[in-house]
Short mmCIF file of C-alpha atoms (C1' of nucleotides) in Angstrom, two decimals:
data_model
loop_
_atom_site.label_atom_id
_atom_site.label_comp_id
_atom_site.label_asym_id
_atom_site.label_seq_id
_atom_site.Cartn_x
_atom_site.Cartn_y
_atom_site.Cartn_z
CA MET R 10 -29.54 149.82 -112.88
CA ASP R 11 -29.39 153.11 -111.02
CA ASN R 12 -32.23 154.75 -112.89
CA TYR R 13 -34.93 152.87 -111.01
CA ASN R 14 -33.19 153.03 -107.67
CA THR R 15 -35.05 156.18 -106.81
CA VAL R 16 -38.38 154.56 -107.61
CA LEU R 17 -37.64 151.64 -105.31
CA LEU R 18 -36.36 153.89 -102.56
CA SER R 19 -39.61 155.84 -102.59
CA THR R 20 -41.44 152.65 -101.76
CA PRO R 21 -42.49 151.77 -98.20
CA LEU R 22 -40.60 148.51 -98.48
CA PHE R 23 -37.34 150.34 -98.92
CA THR R 24 -37.68 153.12 -96.40
CA GLY R 25 -34.48 153.54 -94.47
CA PHE R 26 -32.32 152.27 -97.29
CA THR R 27 -29.34 154.01 -98.77
CA PRO R 28 -28.78 153.62 -102.50
CA ALA R 29 -25.71 151.54 -101.69
CA GLY R 30 -27.65 149.34 -99.30
CA LEU R 31 -30.34 148.86 -101.90
CA ASN R 32 -27.80 147.73 -104.43
CA THR R 33 -26.28 145.27 -102.04
CA LEU R 34 -29.67 143.83 -101.25
CA LEU R 35 -30.69 143.61 -104.90
CA GLN R 36 -27.53 141.73 -105.72
CA TYR R 37 -28.52 139.14 -103.18
CA LEU R 38 -32.20 138.96 -104.08
CA LYS R 39 -31.70 138.75 -107.82
CA PRO R 40 -34.78 140.59 -108.99
CA GLN R 41 -36.27 140.20 -112.42
CA ILE R 42 -37.54 142.99 -114.58
CA ARG R 43 -40.41 142.22 -116.90
CA LEU R 44 -41.95 144.36 -119.56
CA TYR R 45 -45.65 144.35 -120.27
CA GLN R 46 -47.35 145.52 -123.39
CA LYS R 47 -50.48 147.53 -122.97
CA GLY R 48 -53.26 145.09 -122.16
CA SER R 49 -51.10 142.18 -121.06
CA VAL R 50 -51.41 140.60 -117.65
CA ALA R 51 -48.79 140.99 -114.95
CA LEU R 52 -50.56 138.94 -112.30
CA LEU R 53 -53.56 136.72 -112.82
CA ALA R 54 -56.23 136.16 -110.20
CA GLY R 55 -55.69 132.67 -108.85
CA ASP R 56 -51.92 132.70 -109.13
CA ASP R 57 -49.96 132.13 -105.99
CA THR R 58 -46.88 134.13 -106.68
CA ALA R 59 -44.08 134.51 -104.19
CA GLN R 60 -42.80 137.74 -105.64
CA ILE R 61 -43.36 141.37 -104.89
CA GLY R 62 -43.93 143.60 -107.90
CA PHE R 63 -42.61 147.16 -108.06
CA VAL R 64 -43.89 149.29 -110.88
CA LEU R 65 -40.96 151.06 -112.49
CA THR R 66 -42.60 152.71 -115.47
CA GLY R 67 -46.01 152.81 -117.07
CA LYS R 68 -49.41 152.27 -115.54
CA LEU R 69 -51.21 149.11 -114.49
CA ASN R 70 -54.65 148.32 -113.16
CA ALA R 71 -55.72 146.05 -110.36
CA GLU R 72 -59.06 144.46 -111.19
CA LYS R 73 -61.25 141.98 -109.49
CA ALA R 74 -63.97 139.72 -110.80
CA THR R 75 -67.22 140.43 -109.01
CA ALA R 76 -69.82 137.81 -108.26
CA ALA R 77 -71.77 139.21 -111.19
CA GLY R 78 -68.86 138.16 -113.38
CA ASP R 79 -67.73 141.53 -114.60
CA MET R 80 -64.37 143.07 -113.89
CA GLN R 81 -64.44 145.73 -111.31
CA GLN R 82 -61.58 148.13 -111.24
CA PHE R 83 -59.91 148.86 -108.04
CA SER R 84 -56.73 150.78 -108.00
CA LYS R 85 -54.24 152.17 -110.43
CA LEU R 86 -50.58 151.34 -110.11
CA LEU R 87 -48.15 154.04 -111.14
CA PRO R 88 -44.36 154.03 -110.90
CA GLY R 89 -43.53 153.41 -107.27
CA GLY R 90 -46.64 151.29 -106.90
CA VAL R 91 -46.25 147.92 -105.24
CA PHE R 92 -48.34 144.80 -105.61
CA GLY R 93 -48.22 141.32 -104.22
CA ASP R 94 -46.51 142.60 -101.10
CA VAL R 95 -49.10 141.14 -98.77
CA LEU R 96 -49.81 138.13 -100.90
CA ALA R 97 -46.24 137.00 -101.39
CA GLY R 98 -45.75 135.85 -97.82
CA THR R 99 -48.94 133.85 -97.61
CA ARG R 100 -49.34 130.73 -99.64
CA GLN R 101 -52.58 132.03 -101.07
CA LYS R 102 -53.99 132.74 -104.46
CA SER R 103 -54.20 136.26 -105.73
CA PRO R 104 -57.68 137.74 -105.55
CA VAL R 105 -56.85 140.34 -108.19
CA THR R 106 -55.67 140.47 -111.74
CA ILE R 107 -53.17 143.11 -112.70
CA THR R 108 -53.14 144.33 -116.27
CA ALA R 109 -50.95 146.83 -118.01
CA GLN R 110 -52.95 149.87 -118.97
CA GLU R 111 -49.93 151.24 -120.80
CA ASN R 112 -46.64 149.66 -121.74
CA SER R 113 -45.01 149.12 -118.37
CA SER R 114 -42.01 147.67 -116.64
CA VAL R 115 -42.17 145.86 -113.32
CA LEU R 116 -39.40 144.70 -111.06
CA PHE R 117 -40.16 141.42 -109.29
CA LEU R 118 -38.47 140.57 -106.05
CA PRO R 119 -38.65 136.97 -104.83
CA VAL R 120 -39.58 136.71 -101.17
CA ALA R 121 -38.19 133.23 -100.61
CA PRO R 122 -34.64 134.46 -99.96
CA VAL R 123 -36.07 137.02 -97.55
CA LEU R 124 -38.15 134.63 -95.49
CA ASN R 125 -35.65 131.83 -95.86
CA PRO R 126 -32.31 133.60 -95.75
CA GLN R 127 -29.29 131.83 -97.19
CA LYS R 128 -25.70 131.96 -96.16
CA GLY R 129 -24.25 135.10 -97.62
CA ALA R 130 -27.34 137.18 -96.98
CA PRO R 131 -26.31 140.79 -96.51
CA PRO R 132 -27.18 142.67 -93.32
CA GLU R 133 -29.59 144.85 -95.34
CA LEU R 134 -31.90 141.88 -95.54
CA THR R 135 -32.91 142.47 -91.97
CA GLN R 136 -34.11 145.97 -92.69
CA PHE R 137 -36.09 144.78 -95.66
CA LEU R 138 -37.67 142.04 -93.64
CA GLN R 139 -38.72 144.51 -90.98
CA ASN R 140 -40.13 146.77 -93.64
CA MET R 141 -42.12 143.90 -95.10
CA VAL R 142 -43.65 142.99 -91.79
CA ALA R 143 -44.30 146.61 -90.84
CA ASN R 144 -45.80 147.34 -94.24
CA THR R 145 -48.31 144.51 -94.04
CA GLY R 146 -49.14 145.34 -90.47
CA LYS R 147 -49.81 148.96 -91.30
CA LYS R 148 -52.04 147.99 -94.17
CA TYR R 149 -53.92 145.69 -91.87
CA PHE R 150 -54.58 148.42 -89.35
CA ALA R 151 -55.52 150.92 -92.00
CA LEU R 152 -58.06 148.48 -93.37
CA ALA R 153 -59.32 147.60 -89.92
CA GLN R 154 -59.90 151.25 -89.26
CA ARG R 155 -61.87 151.64 -92.43
CA ALA R 156 -63.93 148.56 -91.69
CA GLU R 157 -64.73 149.96 -88.30
CA ILE R 158 -65.88 153.23 -89.79
CA MET R 159 -67.96 151.47 -92.40
CA ALA R 160 -69.65 149.50 -89.67
CA LEU R 161 -70.96 152.59 -87.91
CA PRO R 162 -74.74 152.79 -87.94
CA ASN R 163 -75.32 156.09 -89.74
CA LEU R 164 -73.66 158.59 -91.95
CA ARG R 165 -73.19 161.24 -89.32
CA ALA R 166 -71.29 158.77 -87.16
CA LYS R 167 -69.10 157.72 -90.06
CA ILE R 168 -68.17 161.27 -90.94
CA ALA R 169 -67.58 162.24 -87.34
CA GLU R 170 -65.42 159.22 -86.63
CA TYR R 171 -63.39 159.78 -89.74
CA LEU R 172 -62.84 163.44 -88.99
CA LEU R 173 -61.98 162.77 -85.36
CA LEU R 174 -59.40 160.22 -86.39
CA GLN R 175 -57.89 162.68 -88.82
CA ALA R 176 -57.88 165.34 -86.14
CA ALA R 177 -56.17 162.98 -83.72
CA GLU R 178 -53.34 162.67 -86.19
CA ASN R 179 -53.13 166.16 -87.62
CA GLY R 180 -54.78 168.55 -85.23
CA ARG R 181 -58.09 170.37 -85.47
CA THR R 182 -57.37 171.67 -88.96
CA PHE R 183 -56.34 169.30 -91.68
CA THR R 184 -56.71 168.33 -95.28
CA VAL R 185 -58.06 164.96 -96.28
CA PRO R 186 -56.39 162.96 -99.04
CA PHE R 187 -59.66 162.48 -100.92
CA GLY R 188 -62.02 164.48 -103.01
CA ARG R 189 -65.67 164.28 -102.06
CA ALA R 190 -66.25 161.36 -104.35
CA GLY R 191 -63.28 159.50 -102.95
CA LEU R 192 -64.30 160.22 -99.39
CA ALA R 193 -67.78 158.93 -100.11
CA GLN R 194 -66.29 155.72 -101.43
CA TYR R 195 -64.04 155.38 -98.41
CA LEU R 196 -66.96 155.87 -96.05
CA ASN R 197 -69.12 153.65 -98.21
CA CYS R 198 -71.93 156.08 -98.86
CA GLU R 199 -73.44 158.15 -101.64
CA ARG R 200 -71.57 161.23 -102.69
CA SER R 201 -74.72 163.28 -102.59
CA ALA R 202 -75.62 162.02 -99.15
CA LEU R 203 -72.13 162.89 -97.95
CA SER R 204 -72.45 166.43 -99.26
CA ARG R 205 -75.85 166.75 -97.66
CA GLU R 206 -74.63 165.62 -94.27
CA ILE R 207 -71.49 167.74 -94.39
CA ALA R 208 -73.61 170.76 -95.23
CA LYS R 209 -75.83 169.93 -92.28
CA MET R 210 -72.86 169.63 -89.96
CA ARG R 211 -71.58 172.94 -91.15
CA LYS R 212 -74.90 174.61 -90.52
CA GLU R 213 -74.92 173.16 -87.04
CA GLY R 214 -71.55 174.75 -86.40
CA LEU R 215 -69.75 171.46 -85.86
CA ILE R 216 -67.24 171.86 -88.61
CA ASP R 217 -65.95 174.31 -91.10
CA CYS R 218 -64.67 173.16 -94.43
CA TYR R 219 -63.78 174.06 -97.93
CA LYS R 220 -63.19 171.18 -100.31
CA GLY R 221 -60.56 168.98 -98.75
CA SER R 222 -59.78 171.24 -95.82
CA PHE R 223 -61.62 170.65 -92.58
CA LYS R 224 -61.66 172.40 -89.28
CA LEU R 225 -63.36 170.86 -86.29
CA LEU R 226 -65.19 173.47 -84.26
CA ASN R 227 -67.12 171.39 -81.81
CA LEU R 228 -66.57 167.77 -81.00
CA MET K 18 -42.45 123.85 -69.76
CA ASP K 19 -44.07 121.06 -71.74
CA ASN K 20 -47.55 121.64 -70.41
CA TYR K 21 -48.17 124.68 -72.59
CA ASN K 22 -46.37 123.32 -75.61
CA THR K 23 -49.60 121.94 -76.92
CA VAL K 24 -51.30 125.29 -76.58
CA LEU K 25 -48.57 127.01 -78.55
CA LEU K 26 -48.53 124.31 -81.20
CA SER K 27 -52.25 124.77 -81.79
CA THR K 28 -51.57 128.36 -82.74
CA PRO K 29 -51.27 129.51 -86.35
CA LEU K 30 -47.85 130.92 -85.60
CA PHE K 31 -46.52 127.50 -84.75
CA THR K 32 -48.09 125.39 -87.43
CA GLY K 33 -45.57 123.01 -88.86
CA PHE K 34 -43.57 122.83 -85.66
CA THR K 35 -42.57 119.71 -83.83
CA PRO K 36 -42.49 119.87 -80.05
CA ALA K 37 -38.71 119.59 -80.22
CA GLY K 38 -38.47 122.39 -82.76
CA LEU K 39 -40.67 124.54 -80.61
CA ASN K 40 -38.41 124.01 -77.64
CA THR K 41 -35.34 124.90 -79.61
CA LEU K 42 -36.96 128.08 -80.83
CA LEU K 43 -38.19 129.07 -77.40
CA GLN K 44 -34.73 128.64 -75.98
CA TYR K 45 -33.50 131.17 -78.51
CA LEU K 46 -36.39 133.61 -78.19
CA LYS K 47 -36.47 133.67 -74.41
CA PRO K 48 -40.16 134.17 -73.86
CA GLN K 49 -41.62 135.57 -70.69
CA ILE K 50 -44.67 134.28 -68.93
CA ARG K 51 -46.79 136.77 -67.05
CA LEU K 52 -49.71 136.18 -64.79
CA TYR K 53 -52.69 138.48 -64.68
CA GLN K 54 -55.21 138.78 -61.94
CA LYS K 55 -58.79 139.08 -62.95
CA GLY K 56 -59.33 142.65 -64.08
CA SER K 57 -55.70 143.58 -64.66
CA VAL K 58 -54.42 144.83 -67.97
CA ALA K 59 -52.19 142.76 -70.24
CA LEU K 60 -51.89 145.32 -73.01
CA LEU K 61 -52.92 148.93 -72.85
CA ALA K 62 -54.21 150.87 -75.83
CA GLY K 63 -51.44 153.22 -76.88
CA ASP K 64 -48.59 150.88 -76.01
CA ASP K 65 -46.22 149.98 -78.76
CA THR K 66 -45.19 146.55 -77.70
CA ALA K 67 -42.86 144.39 -79.73
CA GLN K 68 -44.09 141.16 -78.28
CA ILE K 69 -46.62 138.60 -79.31
CA GLY K 70 -48.91 137.34 -76.57
CA PHE K 71 -50.10 133.74 -76.40
CA VAL K 72 -52.85 133.01 -73.94
CA LEU K 73 -51.93 129.90 -71.98
CA THR K 74 -54.68 129.77 -69.40
CA GLY K 75 -57.64 131.87 -68.37
CA LYS K 76 -59.69 134.28 -70.38
CA LEU K 77 -58.97 137.82 -71.54
CA ASN K 78 -60.94 140.49 -73.34
CA ALA K 79 -59.93 142.78 -76.15
CA GLU K 80 -61.66 146.14 -75.79
CA LYS K 81 -61.53 149.34 -77.68
CA ALA K 82 -62.45 152.86 -76.70
CA THR K 83 -65.11 154.20 -79.01
CA ALA K 84 -65.40 157.82 -80.04
CA ALA K 85 -68.22 158.08 -77.52
CA GLY K 86 -65.67 157.26 -74.84
CA ASP K 87 -67.06 153.97 -73.64
CA MET K 88 -65.29 150.65 -73.90
CA GLN K 89 -66.60 148.45 -76.59
CA GLN K 90 -65.87 144.80 -76.35
CA PHE K 91 -64.48 143.03 -79.24
CA SER K 92 -63.23 139.56 -78.90
CA LYS K 93 -62.55 137.05 -76.21
CA LEU K 94 -59.17 135.45 -75.89
CA LEU K 95 -59.10 131.90 -74.65
CA PRO K 96 -56.13 129.56 -74.26
CA GLY K 97 -54.53 129.34 -77.68
CA GLY K 98 -55.58 132.90 -78.41
CA VAL K 99 -52.94 135.21 -79.80
CA PHE K 100 -52.69 138.97 -79.60
CA GLY K 101 -50.25 141.57 -80.75
CA ASP K 102 -49.22 139.35 -83.63
CA VAL K 103 -49.94 141.97 -86.26
CA LEU K 104 -48.98 144.88 -84.10
CA ALA K 105 -45.61 143.61 -82.99
CA GLY K 106 -43.93 144.03 -86.35
CA THR K 107 -45.18 147.54 -86.97
CA ARG K 108 -43.87 150.34 -84.83
CA GLN K 109 -47.41 151.39 -84.03
CA LYS K 110 -49.47 151.87 -80.95
CA SER K 111 -52.00 149.30 -79.93
CA PRO K 112 -55.57 150.27 -80.74
CA VAL K 113 -56.93 147.85 -78.16
CA THR K 114 -56.67 147.21 -74.47
CA ILE K 115 -56.53 143.66 -73.28
CA THR K 116 -57.81 142.87 -69.83
CA ALA K 117 -57.94 139.64 -67.90
CA GLN K 118 -61.50 138.53 -67.44
CA GLU K 119 -60.28 135.70 -65.23
CA ASN K 120 -56.93 134.99 -63.70
CA SER K 121 -54.81 134.24 -66.71
CA SER K 122 -51.31 133.45 -67.87
CA VAL K 123 -49.81 134.78 -71.06
CA LEU K 124 -46.59 133.87 -72.79
CA PHE K 125 -44.89 136.82 -74.47
CA LEU K 126 -42.54 136.29 -77.36
CA PRO K 127 -40.28 139.17 -78.37
CA VAL K 128 -40.25 139.72 -82.11
CA ALA K 129 -36.94 141.60 -82.25
CA PRO K 130 -34.85 138.41 -82.41
CA VAL K 131 -37.15 137.15 -85.14
CA LEU K 132 -36.95 140.18 -87.38
CA ASN K 133 -33.37 140.89 -86.47
CA PRO K 134 -31.86 137.44 -86.13
CA GLN K 135 -28.66 137.07 -84.14
CA LYS K 136 -25.80 134.68 -84.59
CA GLY K 137 -26.85 131.42 -83.08
CA ALA K 138 -30.40 131.66 -84.32
CA PRO K 139 -31.75 128.13 -84.83
CA PRO K 140 -33.06 127.02 -88.21
CA GLU K 141 -36.56 126.88 -86.72
CA LEU K 142 -36.59 130.64 -86.73
CA THR K 143 -37.17 130.61 -90.45
CA GLN K 144 -40.36 128.62 -90.13
CA PHE K 145 -41.63 130.95 -87.45
CA LEU K 146 -40.85 133.96 -89.54
CA GLN K 147 -42.74 132.51 -92.46
CA ASN K 148 -45.66 131.75 -90.19
CA MET K 149 -45.67 135.30 -88.90
CA VAL K 150 -45.77 136.77 -92.36
CA ALA K 151 -48.33 134.27 -93.61
CA ASN K 152 -50.48 134.81 -90.55
CA THR K 153 -50.65 138.57 -90.98
CA GLY K 154 -51.24 138.23 -94.68
CA LYS K 155 -54.11 135.84 -94.16
CA LYS K 156 -55.69 138.13 -91.64
CA TYR K 157 -55.36 140.96 -94.09
CA PHE K 158 -57.15 139.09 -96.82
CA ALA K 159 -59.86 137.86 -94.50
CA LEU K 160 -60.51 141.42 -93.42
CA ALA K 161 -60.39 142.70 -96.98
CA GLN K 162 -63.00 140.15 -97.92
CA ARG K 163 -65.25 141.24 -95.13
CA ALA K 164 -64.81 144.89 -96.03
CA GLU K 165 -65.77 144.10 -99.58
CA ILE K 166 -68.91 142.32 -98.47
CA MET K 167 -69.83 145.14 -96.13
CA ALA K 168 -69.48 147.58 -98.99
CA LEU K 169 -72.12 145.87 -101.11
CA PRO K 170 -75.17 148.04 -101.70
CA ASN K 171 -77.93 145.92 -100.19
CA LEU K 172 -78.55 143.07 -97.88
CA ARG K 173 -79.41 140.54 -100.53
CA ALA K 174 -76.08 141.17 -102.24
CA LYS K 175 -74.21 140.80 -98.97
CA ILE K 176 -75.83 137.51 -98.14
CA ALA K 177 -75.41 136.18 -101.65
CA GLU K 178 -71.76 137.16 -101.83
CA TYR K 179 -71.06 135.65 -98.47
CA LEU K 180 -72.79 132.39 -99.31
CA LEU K 181 -71.12 132.18 -102.70
CA LEU K 182 -67.72 132.63 -101.13
CA GLN K 183 -68.48 129.93 -98.63
CA ALA K 184 -69.70 127.67 -101.40
CA ALA K 185 -66.53 128.33 -103.39
CA GLU K 186 -64.54 126.95 -100.48
CA ASN K 187 -66.79 124.18 -99.20
CA GLY K 188 -69.17 123.18 -101.96
CA ARG K 189 -72.88 123.80 -102.34
CA THR K 190 -73.68 122.56 -98.87
CA PHE K 191 -71.85 123.95 -95.90
CA THR K 192 -72.10 125.16 -92.35
CA VAL K 193 -71.22 128.67 -91.41
CA PRO K 194 -69.12 129.40 -88.33
CA PHE K 195 -71.63 131.91 -86.97
CA GLY K 196 -75.02 131.91 -85.39
CA ARG K 197 -77.55 134.27 -86.91
CA ALA K 198 -76.54 137.07 -84.61
CA GLY K 199 -72.88 136.60 -85.43
CA LEU K 200 -73.56 136.45 -89.13
CA ALA K 201 -75.55 139.65 -88.92
CA GLN K 202 -72.61 141.32 -87.21
CA TYR K 203 -70.20 140.02 -89.81
CA LEU K 204 -72.39 141.29 -92.63
CA ASN K 205 -73.00 144.50 -90.73
CA CYS K 206 -76.77 144.38 -90.67
CA GLU K 207 -79.65 143.86 -88.27
CA ARG K 208 -80.28 140.35 -87.12
CA SER K 209 -83.96 140.68 -87.83
CA ALA K 210 -83.33 142.02 -91.29
CA LEU K 211 -81.01 139.11 -91.95
CA SER K 212 -83.64 136.61 -90.88
CA ARG K 213 -86.20 138.37 -93.04
CA GLU K 214 -84.03 138.29 -96.12
CA ILE K 215 -82.94 134.70 -95.61
CA ALA K 216 -86.58 133.71 -95.27
CA LYS K 217 -87.31 135.55 -98.50
CA MET K 218 -84.46 133.82 -100.30
CA ARG K 219 -85.73 130.51 -99.07
CA LYS K 220 -89.22 131.22 -100.33
CA GLU K 221 -87.77 132.16 -103.69
CA GLY K 222 -86.09 128.79 -103.83
CA LEU K 223 -82.58 130.20 -103.93
CA ILE K 224 -81.34 128.49 -100.84
CA ASP K 225 -82.25 125.94 -98.30
CA CYS K 226 -81.08 126.24 -94.76
CA TYR K 227 -81.53 125.20 -91.20
CA LYS K 228 -79.67 127.23 -88.60
CA GLY K 229 -76.02 127.24 -89.59
CA SER K 230 -76.37 124.80 -92.47
CA PHE K 231 -76.89 126.22 -95.92
CA LYS K 232 -77.49 124.67 -99.28
CA LEU K 233 -77.37 126.74 -102.42
CA LEU K 234 -80.06 125.71 -104.86
CA ASN K 235 -79.87 128.38 -107.49
CA LEU K 236 -77.02 130.78 -108.02
"C1'" DA L 6 -60.96 183.99 -121.94
"C1'" DA L 7 -64.15 180.93 -123.97
"C1'" DA L 8 -65.52 176.40 -124.07
"C1'" DA L 9 -65.50 171.83 -122.48
"C1'" DA L 10 -64.96 168.61 -118.76
"C1'" DA L 11 -64.74 167.31 -114.17
"C1'" DA L 12 -65.88 167.79 -109.44
"C1'" DT L 13 -69.10 169.32 -106.02
"C1'" DG L 14 -73.53 171.06 -104.15
"C1'" DT L 15 -78.65 170.72 -103.81
"C1'" DT L 16 -83.11 168.72 -103.66
"C1'" DG L 17 -87.40 165.57 -104.04
"C1'" DC L 18 -88.82 160.98 -104.10
"C1'" DC L 19 -89.10 156.57 -102.10
"C1'" DC L 20 -87.94 152.12 -100.22
"C1'" DA L 21 -84.50 148.93 -97.85
"C1'" DG L 22 -83.67 147.92 -93.73
"C1'" DG L 23 -83.05 149.65 -88.67
"C1'" DC L 24 -85.69 149.37 -84.56
"C1'" DA L 25 -88.83 147.62 -81.26
"C1'" DA L 26 -91.70 144.20 -79.61
"C1'" DC L 27 -93.25 139.76 -79.44
"C1'" DA L 28 -93.51 134.68 -80.62
"C1'" DA L 29 -91.50 130.40 -81.15
"C1'" DA L 30 -87.88 127.18 -80.83
"C1'" DA L 31 -83.73 125.24 -79.02
"C1'" DG L 32 -80.59 124.39 -75.17
"C1'" DG L 33 -79.26 124.04 -70.64
"C1'" DT L 34 -79.86 122.92 -65.64
"C1'" DG L 35 -81.51 121.00 -61.40
"C1'" DC V 24 -89.94 117.25 -67.12
"C1'" DA V 25 -90.67 121.81 -65.51
"C1'" DC V 26 -88.10 126.03 -65.53
"C1'" DC V 27 -85.11 129.37 -67.22
"C1'" DT V 28 -82.01 131.23 -70.72
"C1'" DT V 29 -80.51 131.89 -75.24
"C1'" DT V 30 -81.14 131.92 -79.98
"C1'" DT V 31 -83.93 132.52 -83.94
"C1'" DG V 32 -88.12 133.90 -86.56
"C1'" DT V 33 -91.80 137.33 -87.64
"C1'" DT V 34 -94.01 141.61 -88.33
"C1'" DG V 35 -95.39 146.79 -88.41
"C1'" DC V 36 -93.64 151.19 -88.32
"C1'" DC V 37 -90.73 154.88 -89.82
"C1'" DT V 38 -86.63 157.16 -91.47
"C1'" DG V 39 -81.85 157.59 -93.27
"C1'" DG V 40 -79.87 157.79 -97.14
"C1'" DG V 41 -79.72 155.74 -102.10
"C1'" DC V 42 -80.95 157.38 -106.51
"C1'" DA V 43 -81.80 160.52 -110.20
"C1'" DA V 44 -81.76 164.94 -112.00
"C1'" DC V 45 -80.17 169.33 -112.22
"C1'" DA V 46 -77.37 173.55 -110.61
"C1'" DT V 47 -73.11 175.42 -109.57
"C1'" DT V 48 -68.34 175.69 -109.12
"C1'" DT V 49 -63.64 174.43 -110.24
"C1'" DT V 50 -60.27 172.76 -113.37
"C1'" DT V 51 -58.45 171.84 -117.82
"C1'" DT V 52 -57.95 172.57 -122.61
"C1'" DT V 53 -57.39 175.14 -126.68
#
DNA sequence: AAAAAAATGTTGCCCAGGCAACAAAAGGTG
DNA sequence: CACCTTTTGTTGCCTGGGCAACATTTTTTT
């Protein structure tokens, strides 16, 4: 029981929890642990689950069928990874399929007793509920911010907006959480084009950078 | 009191409510109604409110400061419009400013007693809580879908994906909720380019359409 | 440290689609 | 219906950046 406590506590849905509080809550919520063999499916696109999955061990993949019919990979889920957290509250069907890429174990937490608390619900439930709502809200705003950046009319604007937002959070010097390839994907542009434009901006004296580290010289 | 019940009930956050249930809930949540003169500010960017705003009468505007410093308009809020619904649960600062475009009245609902229910909370609270979570989740998925479409590599793909998604929900013949200009904005492309490509697709016999009505002939 | 693999930089070609400018059609309004 | 406004279609021009191909640097492996 206690061995995966630390994994759960590292999760945004359990921020602010003590190990004891977590245990109390888990006793109430009655989670299930399921094991998946490499290649088996933990969540199928089209399901409407009402459970949140927490990856305890192993590695899973979130995939999505494209219009072309092939499976497009999306994100990897490592221990501490969470899935279904946004979906579980809605009565909607999952847009993604989640498959075990290695033998994995996942803890599933039903949301019904969170959204529809029973007599005997522990006070910790409130914290979890707040975390759930805050978590989804944060994800929404993060996505909205990305959509806004993607919508900008040219590459220079995208880069500038992204860097300015980073600077607003971390000051004029900061390190981005992406490699070039990842940043290109985030900004929705070609990696080569991104390099080109960054080089141009450097030549113009707007920024200074080395790999993931950026310094804004001139806004 | 009863005159704005219907407005609230038309809102996604109150779906499934009876007028009586709504009243019971409101008595517990102790909403505030505020009046705004034309031009005054109902929510300032940077605030971290913990209230959900329901427009009862009038018309407000959601605006956002762009990197360039000017105010970019976003969406209009008419009676039945809701704002702060996603924000309220997170402890984040509002990215938008909301200004009254006409004299308006807004009902504010505090979320604290929803996320942190007190003794004496009515059973209706549960339904509202579920609506809140479902509402944010739905918005998240709607936005994720748009982001995915925007990320497609060319205009034809964007249009096709959008139409296919619509068809998946409504069948081969359907009407889109946008005019051409709105659709172009949603797809993040030029209106003229959209018209051009739609015309091309029509000539190729892929689709048939008149204004907002589309019919998919060949997938 | 040598070799292999992965990430990043650089550059030329070329076309999808942004932009502008105008035409045509559809909706209001008095 | 005559007038104005808004929405939609069409078309020519021109460029930003996608794409491919290769160079260089960094990281990992043995």
